[in-house]
Short mmCIF file of C-alpha atoms in Angstrom, two decimals:
data_model
loop_
_atom_site.label_atom_id
_atom_site.label_comp_id
_atom_site.label_asym_id
_atom_site.label_seq_id
_atom_site.Cartn_x
_atom_site.Cartn_y
_atom_site.Cartn_z
CA MET A 27 48.49 207.58 125.13
CA ASP A 28 50.86 205.47 126.95
CA ALA A 29 54.38 204.74 125.77
CA ASP A 30 53.69 201.16 124.55
CA THR A 31 50.55 202.39 122.39
CA ARG A 32 52.66 205.49 121.10
CA ARG A 33 55.52 202.90 119.89
CA TRP A 34 53.14 200.81 118.05
CA ALA A 35 51.29 204.01 116.53
CA ALA A 36 54.86 205.09 115.51
CA LEU A 37 55.20 201.76 113.96
CA GLY A 38 52.24 202.19 111.80
CA LEU A 39 53.36 205.55 110.62
CA LEU A 40 56.63 204.23 109.61
CA CYS A 41 55.05 201.19 107.83
CA ALA A 42 52.96 203.63 105.88
CA ALA A 43 55.95 205.26 104.57
CA ASN A 44 57.78 202.05 103.69
CA PHE A 45 54.64 200.92 101.82
CA MET A 46 54.64 204.23 99.85
CA VAL A 47 58.35 204.19 98.99
CA VAL A 48 58.19 200.42 97.98
CA LEU A 49 54.85 200.90 96.04
CA ASP A 50 56.30 203.68 93.87
CA SER A 51 59.38 201.55 92.69
CA GLN A 52 56.84 199.42 90.64
CA ILE A 53 53.61 200.95 90.35
CA VAL A 54 54.37 202.68 87.06
CA LEU A 55 55.02 199.15 85.52
CA LEU A 56 51.29 198.95 84.27
CA ALA A 57 51.12 202.66 83.38
CA LEU A 58 54.22 202.86 81.18
CA PRO A 59 52.18 202.35 77.75
CA SER A 60 49.56 205.34 78.76
CA VAL A 61 52.61 207.50 79.78
CA GLU A 62 54.20 206.89 76.62
CA ARG A 63 51.27 207.71 74.51
CA ASP A 64 50.56 210.94 76.56
CA LEU A 65 53.97 212.44 76.77
CA GLY A 66 55.46 211.18 73.37
CA PHE A 67 58.11 208.90 74.68
CA THR A 68 60.20 207.29 71.68
CA GLY A 69 62.73 204.57 71.65
CA GLY A 70 61.79 202.87 74.81
CA GLY A 71 62.31 205.98 76.61
CA ALA A 72 59.30 205.55 78.74
CA GLN A 73 61.37 202.86 80.60
CA TRP A 74 63.19 205.65 82.50
CA VAL A 75 60.26 206.70 84.37
CA MET A 76 60.75 203.46 86.40
CA SER A 77 64.65 203.48 86.08
CA ALA A 78 65.02 207.13 87.11
CA TYR A 79 63.39 206.29 90.49
CA LEU A 80 65.63 203.35 91.06
CA LEU A 81 68.68 205.65 90.14
CA GLY A 82 67.95 208.11 92.58
CA PHE A 83 66.72 205.62 95.49
CA GLY A 84 69.76 203.06 94.83
CA GLY A 85 72.48 205.63 94.35
CA LEU A 86 72.03 207.56 97.54
CA LEU A 87 70.88 204.87 100.01
CA LEU A 88 74.03 204.60 102.10
CA LEU A 89 74.59 208.16 102.17
CA GLY A 90 70.87 208.65 103.13
CA GLY A 91 71.29 205.98 106.14
CA ARG A 92 74.38 207.48 107.32
CA THR A 93 72.81 211.14 107.15
CA ALA A 94 70.07 209.67 109.48
CA ASP A 95 72.79 208.49 112.07
CA LEU A 96 74.46 211.77 112.18
CA ALA A 97 72.06 214.36 111.39
CA GLY A 98 69.02 212.93 113.46
CA ARG A 99 66.60 210.14 112.14
CA ARG A 100 63.32 211.91 112.68
CA ARG A 101 64.76 215.15 111.11
CA THR A 102 66.07 213.22 108.05
CA PHE A 103 62.84 211.13 107.60
CA LEU A 104 60.76 214.23 107.76
CA ALA A 105 62.81 216.14 105.28
CA GLY A 106 62.55 213.30 103.10
CA THR A 107 58.77 212.88 103.32
CA GLY A 108 58.55 216.68 102.46
CA LEU A 109 60.57 216.23 99.25
CA PHE A 110 58.60 213.24 98.42
CA LEU A 111 55.40 215.20 98.75
CA VAL A 112 56.61 217.88 96.31
CA ALA A 113 58.24 215.22 93.87
CA SER A 114 54.95 213.28 93.74
CA LEU A 115 53.03 216.45 92.86
CA LEU A 116 55.58 217.32 90.06
CA CYS A 117 55.16 213.79 88.73
CA GLY A 118 51.45 213.90 88.47
CA SER A 119 51.60 217.49 86.94
CA ALA A 120 54.40 216.61 84.36
CA TRP A 121 54.11 218.56 81.34
CA ASN A 122 56.57 216.42 79.15
CA GLY A 123 58.73 213.42 79.40
CA GLY A 124 61.85 215.16 80.78
CA ALA A 125 59.96 216.83 83.50
CA LEU A 126 58.62 213.41 84.44
CA ILE A 127 61.95 211.81 84.49
CA GLY A 128 63.53 214.50 86.69
CA ALA A 129 60.61 214.47 89.30
CA ARG A 130 61.12 210.64 89.43
CA VAL A 131 64.75 211.22 90.27
CA ALA A 132 63.60 213.62 93.04
CA GLN A 133 61.18 211.13 94.06
CA GLY A 134 64.12 208.59 94.21
CA VAL A 135 66.38 210.74 96.10
CA SER A 136 63.59 211.53 98.81
CA ALA A 137 62.85 207.75 99.15
CA ALA A 138 66.83 207.24 99.82
CA LEU A 139 66.20 209.55 102.94
CA MET A 140 63.02 208.26 103.90
CA ALA A 141 63.42 204.34 103.87
CA PRO A 142 66.52 203.95 105.87
CA SER A 143 65.99 206.63 108.43
CA ALA A 144 62.46 205.10 109.10
CA LEU A 145 63.78 201.53 109.46
CA SER A 146 66.56 203.03 111.80
CA ILE A 147 63.88 204.81 113.93
CA LEU A 148 61.97 201.36 114.32
CA THR A 149 65.36 199.92 115.53
CA ALA A 150 65.73 202.64 118.21
CA THR A 151 62.01 202.43 119.21
CA PHE A 152 62.12 198.70 119.71
CA ALA A 153 64.75 197.02 121.71
CA GLU A 154 66.20 193.83 120.21
CA GLY A 155 64.37 190.69 121.05
CA PRO A 156 60.63 189.39 120.50
CA ALA A 157 59.12 193.08 120.44
CA ARG A 158 61.54 194.08 117.59
CA ASN A 159 61.19 191.04 115.72
CA ARG A 160 57.34 191.43 115.68
CA ALA A 161 57.92 195.16 114.57
CA ILE A 162 60.29 194.02 111.78
CA ALA A 163 57.72 191.39 110.77
CA VAL A 164 55.11 193.94 110.28
CA TRP A 165 57.67 196.26 108.59
CA ALA A 166 58.64 193.49 106.08
CA SER A 167 55.15 192.24 105.57
CA VAL A 168 54.15 195.89 104.50
CA GLY A 169 57.40 196.10 102.25
CA GLY A 170 56.53 192.81 100.60
CA PHE A 171 52.83 193.96 100.13
CA GLY A 172 54.04 197.25 98.63
CA ALA A 173 56.35 195.36 96.32
CA THR A 174 53.47 193.21 94.86
CA ALA A 175 50.57 195.26 95.57
CA ALA A 176 51.99 197.86 92.79
CA LEU A 177 50.33 195.14 90.23
CA LEU A 178 47.22 195.24 92.13
CA VAL A 179 46.85 199.11 92.55
CA GLY A 180 48.52 200.32 89.45
CA GLY A 181 46.16 198.59 86.98
CA PRO A 182 42.81 199.83 88.22
CA LEU A 183 44.19 203.38 88.87
CA THR A 184 45.54 203.77 85.42
CA GLY A 185 42.50 202.14 83.79
CA GLY A 186 40.05 204.37 85.94
CA LEU A 187 41.63 207.62 86.70
CA GLY A 188 44.71 207.68 84.54
CA TRP A 189 48.42 207.36 84.88
CA ARG A 190 48.56 210.68 86.95
CA SER A 191 46.78 209.28 89.66
CA ILE A 192 49.36 206.75 90.56
CA PHE A 193 51.47 209.78 91.73
CA PHE A 194 48.72 211.89 93.36
CA LEU A 195 47.91 208.92 95.52
CA ASN A 196 51.18 209.77 97.55
CA VAL A 197 50.08 213.35 98.27
CA PRO A 198 47.47 212.66 101.20
CA ALA A 199 49.86 209.83 102.61
CA ALA A 200 52.72 212.41 102.86
CA VAL A 201 50.73 214.93 104.23
CA LEU A 202 49.61 212.71 107.06
CA LEU A 203 53.19 211.64 107.74
CA LEU A 204 54.30 215.02 108.05
CA ALA A 205 51.38 215.90 110.34
CA LEU A 206 51.84 212.98 112.89
CA GLY A 207 55.62 212.29 112.63
CA PRO A 208 56.77 215.14 115.06
CA SER A 209 54.31 213.99 117.75
CA LEU A 210 54.79 210.02 117.25
CA LEU A 211 58.46 209.57 116.35
CA ASP A 212 61.31 210.40 118.83
CA GLU A 213 64.58 211.88 117.48
CA SER A 214 67.67 209.60 117.97
CA ARG A 215 71.27 209.60 116.42
CA GLY A 216 74.03 207.22 115.99
CA GLY A 217 77.01 206.78 118.10
CA ALA A 218 79.68 209.35 119.02
CA ARG A 219 81.22 209.98 115.65
CA ARG A 220 80.45 213.54 114.38
CA GLY A 221 81.20 215.07 111.07
CA TYR A 222 80.77 213.85 107.51
CA ASP A 223 83.03 212.03 105.19
CA PRO A 224 82.96 213.79 101.83
CA VAL A 225 85.37 211.39 100.11
CA GLY A 226 83.38 208.41 101.13
CA ALA A 227 80.17 210.14 100.27
CA LEU A 228 81.24 210.98 96.83
CA THR A 229 82.76 207.72 96.02
CA VAL A 230 80.11 205.35 97.50
CA THR A 231 77.43 207.42 95.69
CA LEU A 232 79.26 207.38 92.47
CA ALA A 233 79.54 203.54 92.82
CA ALA A 234 76.10 202.85 93.58
CA SER A 235 74.83 205.09 91.02
CA ALA A 236 76.95 203.86 88.24
CA THR A 237 76.06 200.24 89.06
CA VAL A 238 72.26 201.17 88.94
CA TYR A 239 72.60 203.00 85.82
CA GLY A 240 74.38 200.19 84.11
CA VAL A 241 72.17 197.57 85.25
CA VAL A 242 68.74 199.34 84.45
CA ARG A 243 70.14 199.98 80.78
CA ILE A 244 70.97 196.26 80.20
CA PRO A 245 67.63 195.65 78.69
CA GLU A 246 67.91 198.33 76.26
CA THR A 247 71.61 198.07 75.40
CA GLY A 248 72.59 194.59 76.54
CA TRP A 249 74.96 192.88 78.83
CA THR A 250 78.13 193.52 76.73
CA SER A 251 77.60 196.85 75.41
CA ALA A 252 79.97 199.57 75.80
CA TRP A 253 77.31 201.51 78.10
CA THR A 254 77.18 198.59 80.41
CA ALA A 255 80.85 197.74 80.44
CA GLY A 256 81.73 201.46 81.03
CA SER A 257 79.24 202.00 83.93
CA LEU A 258 80.21 198.93 85.60
CA ALA A 259 83.92 199.82 85.19
CA VAL A 260 83.19 203.35 86.72
CA ALA A 261 81.45 201.49 89.49
CA VAL A 262 84.30 199.19 90.14
CA VAL A 263 86.91 202.13 90.39
CA ALA A 264 84.80 204.28 92.45
CA GLY A 265 84.23 201.22 94.79
CA VAL A 266 87.84 200.48 95.25
CA ALA A 267 88.50 204.31 95.85
CA PHE A 268 85.71 204.11 98.39
CA VAL A 269 87.16 201.43 100.29
CA LEU A 270 90.51 202.99 100.29
CA ALA A 271 89.02 206.11 101.49
CA GLU A 272 87.20 204.52 104.37
CA SER A 273 90.17 202.45 105.55
CA ARG A 274 92.12 205.82 106.04
CA SER A 275 89.12 208.01 107.34
CA ARG A 276 88.83 208.94 111.04
CA ALA A 277 85.07 209.17 110.71
CA PRO A 278 84.08 206.95 107.73
CA LEU A 279 80.90 206.98 106.17
CA VAL A 280 80.72 203.28 106.16
CA PRO A 281 82.87 201.74 108.58
CA LEU A 282 84.38 198.52 106.76
CA ARG A 283 84.14 196.72 110.05
CA THR A 284 80.47 196.69 109.45
CA PHE A 285 81.02 194.15 106.70
CA ARG A 286 82.63 191.69 109.13
CA SER A 287 79.42 190.61 110.51
CA ARG A 288 78.07 187.43 108.90
CA ARG A 289 74.55 188.06 109.92
CA LEU A 290 74.56 191.48 108.38
CA THR A 291 76.06 190.05 105.22
CA GLY A 292 73.80 187.07 105.12
CA GLY A 293 70.75 188.87 105.87
CA ASN A 294 71.57 191.36 102.84
CA VAL A 295 72.16 188.29 100.59
CA VAL A 296 68.66 187.16 101.52
CA THR A 297 67.13 190.55 100.63
CA LEU A 298 69.04 190.86 97.43
CA ALA A 299 68.06 187.30 96.15
CA ALA A 300 64.32 187.78 97.21
CA ALA A 301 64.39 191.27 95.19
CA MET A 302 65.90 189.73 92.23
CA ALA A 303 63.49 186.89 92.24
CA VAL A 304 60.29 188.85 92.85
CA PHE A 305 60.98 192.03 90.48
CA GLY A 306 62.27 189.78 87.78
CA THR A 307 59.06 187.29 88.25
CA SER A 308 56.83 190.39 88.31
CA LEU A 309 58.20 191.82 85.15
CA ALA A 310 57.86 188.63 83.13
CA LEU A 311 54.52 187.93 84.74
CA SER A 312 53.14 191.45 83.60
CA ARG A 313 54.44 191.12 80.10
CA TYR A 314 53.19 187.53 79.72
CA ALA A 315 49.66 188.30 81.17
CA GLN A 316 49.29 191.25 78.93
CA ASP A 317 51.08 190.29 75.65
CA VAL A 318 50.28 186.63 75.39
CA LEU A 319 47.15 185.86 77.59
CA GLY A 320 45.57 189.21 76.71
CA TYR A 321 44.81 190.52 80.11
CA SER A 322 43.96 194.17 80.56
CA PRO A 323 45.71 196.14 83.42
CA LEU A 324 42.52 195.93 85.55
CA ALA A 325 42.09 192.21 85.03
CA PHE A 326 45.71 191.42 85.74
CA GLY A 327 45.64 193.60 88.85
CA PHE A 328 42.89 191.45 90.08
CA ALA A 329 44.53 188.02 88.99
CA THR A 330 47.73 188.86 90.93
CA ALA A 331 45.83 189.77 94.22
CA VAL A 332 47.03 186.52 95.78
CA LEU A 333 50.54 187.63 95.55
CA PRO A 334 50.52 190.48 98.15
CA LEU A 335 48.10 188.47 100.64
CA ALA A 336 50.54 185.41 100.46
CA ALA A 337 53.30 187.79 101.31
CA VAL A 338 51.63 189.04 104.38
CA ALA A 339 50.78 185.60 105.49
CA GLY A 340 54.35 184.59 104.66
CA SER A 341 55.62 187.39 107.01
CA ALA A 342 53.47 186.38 109.83
CA ALA A 343 54.55 182.73 109.45
CA ALA A 344 58.19 184.01 109.55
CA GLN A 345 57.68 186.03 112.75
CA ALA A 346 56.35 183.23 114.56
CA ALA A 347 58.92 180.77 113.34
CA LEU A 348 61.59 182.93 114.54
CA ARG A 349 60.44 182.37 118.18
CA ARG A 350 61.24 178.88 117.95
CA ALA A 351 64.05 178.25 115.28
CA THR A 352 67.14 180.24 114.08
CA VAL A 353 67.27 182.77 111.05
CA ARG A 354 69.55 180.41 109.31
CA ALA A 355 66.59 177.89 109.17
CA VAL A 356 64.06 180.42 108.25
CA ALA A 357 65.63 182.59 105.63
CA PRO A 358 66.84 179.96 103.26
CA ALA A 359 63.48 178.35 103.68
CA GLY A 360 61.69 181.14 102.38
CA LEU A 361 63.95 181.62 99.53
CA ALA A 362 63.33 177.92 98.66
CA VAL A 363 59.53 178.42 98.68
CA MET A 364 60.03 181.42 96.44
CA ALA A 365 62.16 179.22 94.06
CA ALA A 366 59.22 176.61 94.10
CA GLY A 367 56.78 179.33 93.08
CA CYS A 368 58.97 180.53 90.02
CA LEU A 369 59.51 176.97 88.81
CA VAL A 370 55.61 176.44 88.89
CA LEU A 371 55.07 179.47 86.84
CA ALA A 372 57.88 178.17 84.53
CA ARG A 373 55.48 175.63 83.38
CA VAL A 374 53.37 178.13 81.28
CA PRO A 375 51.52 177.62 79.22
CA ALA A 376 50.69 174.14 80.40
CA GLY A 377 47.56 174.52 82.52
CA GLY A 378 45.52 177.66 83.40
CA TYR A 379 45.14 180.18 85.85
CA ALA A 380 44.02 177.91 88.72
CA SER A 381 46.71 175.23 88.09
CA VAL A 382 49.77 177.29 87.26
CA LEU A 383 49.35 180.93 87.94
CA LEU A 384 47.58 180.87 91.14
CA PRO A 385 49.76 178.28 93.00
CA GLY A 386 52.78 179.83 91.47
CA LEU A 387 51.88 183.38 92.86
CA ALA A 388 50.99 181.98 96.26
CA LEU A 389 54.23 180.19 96.74
CA LEU A 390 56.22 183.38 95.49
CA GLY A 391 54.22 185.49 97.97
CA LEU A 392 54.74 183.26 101.07
CA GLY A 393 58.47 182.77 100.39
CA LEU A 394 58.81 186.64 99.92
CA GLY A 395 57.18 187.58 103.15
CA ALA A 396 59.26 184.75 105.01
CA SER A 397 62.52 185.69 103.48
CA GLY A 398 61.68 189.44 103.89
CA VAL A 399 61.37 189.29 107.74
CA ALA A 400 64.21 186.88 108.26
CA GLY A 401 66.53 188.94 105.89
CA SER A 402 65.80 192.21 107.66
CA VAL A 403 66.05 190.57 111.31
CA ALA A 404 69.51 189.19 110.41
CA ALA A 405 70.64 192.32 108.60
CA LEU A 406 69.64 194.93 111.40
CA ALA A 407 70.63 192.55 114.34
CA GLY A 408 74.22 192.30 112.60
CA GLY A 409 74.90 195.96 112.91
CA ALA A 410 75.81 197.98 115.89
CA GLU A 411 73.18 199.97 117.66
CA GLY A 412 74.95 203.46 116.52
CA ASP A 413 75.04 202.33 113.16
CA ALA A 414 71.32 201.48 112.63
CA GLY A 415 70.65 204.07 109.96
CA LEU A 416 73.68 202.68 108.00
CA ALA A 417 72.54 198.99 108.30
CA SER A 418 68.99 200.13 107.35
CA GLY A 419 70.41 201.73 104.50
CA ILE A 420 72.46 198.85 103.39
CA ASN A 421 69.45 196.55 103.57
CA THR A 422 67.12 198.85 101.62
CA ALA A 423 70.04 199.28 99.02
CA ALA A 424 70.14 195.41 98.78
CA PHE A 425 66.42 195.39 98.00
CA GLN A 426 66.66 198.18 95.32
CA PHE A 427 69.81 196.80 93.73
CA GLY A 428 68.20 193.22 93.75
CA GLY A 429 65.16 194.72 91.89
CA ALA A 430 67.37 196.32 89.29
CA PHE A 431 69.29 193.30 88.62
CA GLY A 432 66.18 190.90 88.69
CA VAL A 433 64.62 193.21 86.03
CA ALA A 434 67.82 193.14 83.89
CA VAL A 435 67.92 189.20 84.16
CA ALA A 436 64.34 188.66 83.31
CA SER A 437 64.30 191.07 80.34
CA THR A 438 67.20 189.45 79.03
CA ALA A 439 65.67 186.04 79.53
CA VAL A 440 62.57 187.06 77.74
CA LEU A 441 64.36 188.55 74.80
CA SER A 442 67.08 186.07 74.25
CA TRP A 443 64.89 182.88 74.27
CA ALA A 444 61.83 183.96 72.67
CA ASP A 445 63.34 184.54 69.11
CA GLY A 446 62.23 181.69 66.80
CA THR A 447 60.89 179.42 69.78
CA GLY A 448 57.43 180.71 70.29
CA PRO A 449 55.91 183.40 72.53
CA ASP A 450 56.33 181.30 75.78
CA ALA A 451 59.88 180.04 75.80
CA GLY A 452 61.36 183.38 76.92
CA PHE A 453 58.96 183.81 79.76
CA ARG A 454 59.54 180.29 80.81
CA ALA A 455 63.35 181.16 80.74
CA ALA A 456 62.60 184.19 82.90
CA PHE A 457 60.59 182.42 85.67
CA ALA A 458 63.30 179.54 85.69
CA ALA A 459 66.18 182.23 86.02
CA SER A 460 64.34 183.99 88.96
CA GLY A 461 64.00 180.58 90.67
CA GLY A 462 67.50 179.62 90.38
CA ILE A 463 68.66 183.02 91.79
CA ALA A 464 66.52 182.26 94.73
CA LEU A 465 67.91 178.76 95.28
CA ALA A 466 71.23 180.19 94.86
CA GLY A 467 70.76 182.92 97.33
CA ALA A 468 69.14 180.22 99.92
CA ALA A 469 72.48 178.17 99.59
CA VAL A 470 74.79 181.08 100.24
CA ALA A 471 72.63 182.55 103.03
CA ALA A 472 72.63 179.21 104.77
CA ALA A 473 76.41 179.23 104.73
CA LEU A 474 76.76 182.97 105.80
CA LEU A 475 74.43 182.72 108.60
CA ARG A 476 75.95 179.62 110.11
CA THR A 477 77.32 181.62 112.97
CA PRO A 478 76.69 182.40 115.69
CA ALA A 479 75.94 178.71 115.89
CA ARG A 480 72.81 178.19 117.86
CA ARG A 481 71.79 181.53 119.33
CA ARG A 482 68.16 182.31 118.14
CA VAL A 483 67.55 185.99 116.74
CA SER A 484 64.93 186.58 119.26
CA GLU A 485 67.41 186.36 122.22
CA PRO A 486 68.92 189.65 123.29
CA VAL A 487 72.53 190.21 121.91
CA LYS A 488 75.20 192.70 123.35
CA VAL A 489 76.34 195.03 120.75
CA THR A 490 79.71 196.76 120.73
CA THR A 491 80.91 199.58 118.60
CA ARG A 492 84.68 199.15 118.46
#
């Protein structure tokens, strides 16, 4: 095949990996009751089937991104895919709760290798400009579809084939990636820096893991518990040690100059806010539909089908808008549309599906697709070419951290507002909180993306690697 056809085929392969990685972060949501019954989880332990993946994924993303730059992006991607295949088989074959949680951690670790290396391969395959923007739009739309399709796919699979099928679903996809990856994907590396930064790797992994661990336990222990305070204190101390180590290292794992880019920082704020809003809303909506409205997992999956479809439409609209407008205009607008969708959902139980849930989900999906594309474009364009893996890791980490925080905020809102005020108050509070997060993200992003003042993202930019 010619070079142009080959690179778009490579994009399709990378997007399949992205879909698989993002889908697995939420697909267990509707399967948790079945998992709990079959494997004998007690005391809310089944929640760790979801949290273990986020812990492995979020804790190692920056290390995975930098490993891709130094060891080779295709090599890292294929190694991660092989581990993902094995971990998925172990998840589907788990004989008890401990085995499933351990396998989910391994799945998260493999995703931390796959996701940033895949996105950095994309940036190496497509030069900055309209072609890369189109590629990122496709990537982001697939990611948005995966984040929301988990609700659509997980219900029918769990109800029809059992919860183990949601893990075996990954096996043929991983085999396909391993078979086609060597021929479709080119090997590439980062800049001239060689060697690893063990102190930086240790401290950033500890800081990220402690943050995710503390946050995912908030629904179980509370925001002011000793577990939460202790975990976040460890994260702060490790984060300070990481900054000190990187400022003195000759070959830092994460060069601190990376964060001087307002576009990279602003793009990641967009990604963080969008993930918080959609993960928090998805959790609250799942519980509301099943606990209050009495939806079955299958019915709920079909009822939310508009969400992933709208996310794809929003991604396409954002990609078209970026040809004529700046990312500073598109990104906050996407978050504002997400906020509008959350606030429509906060009207429950006023009205029914057609007047509240359907328009709320449609707006949420449109905004997610638009903000996902704009956030990714800004974040990746803000990094140096030699740091593509690192920039990809940071952007993916922002999405995963946002998801963990969004679930914690929504869970807290549901529990805090539901007592003595009726079954709907907690869910209304959760939807409103998610909307407020999206609005705050839009305001911060608009300020951070103020410069460069009028250059459009689709225009080429000269990248330096000081």
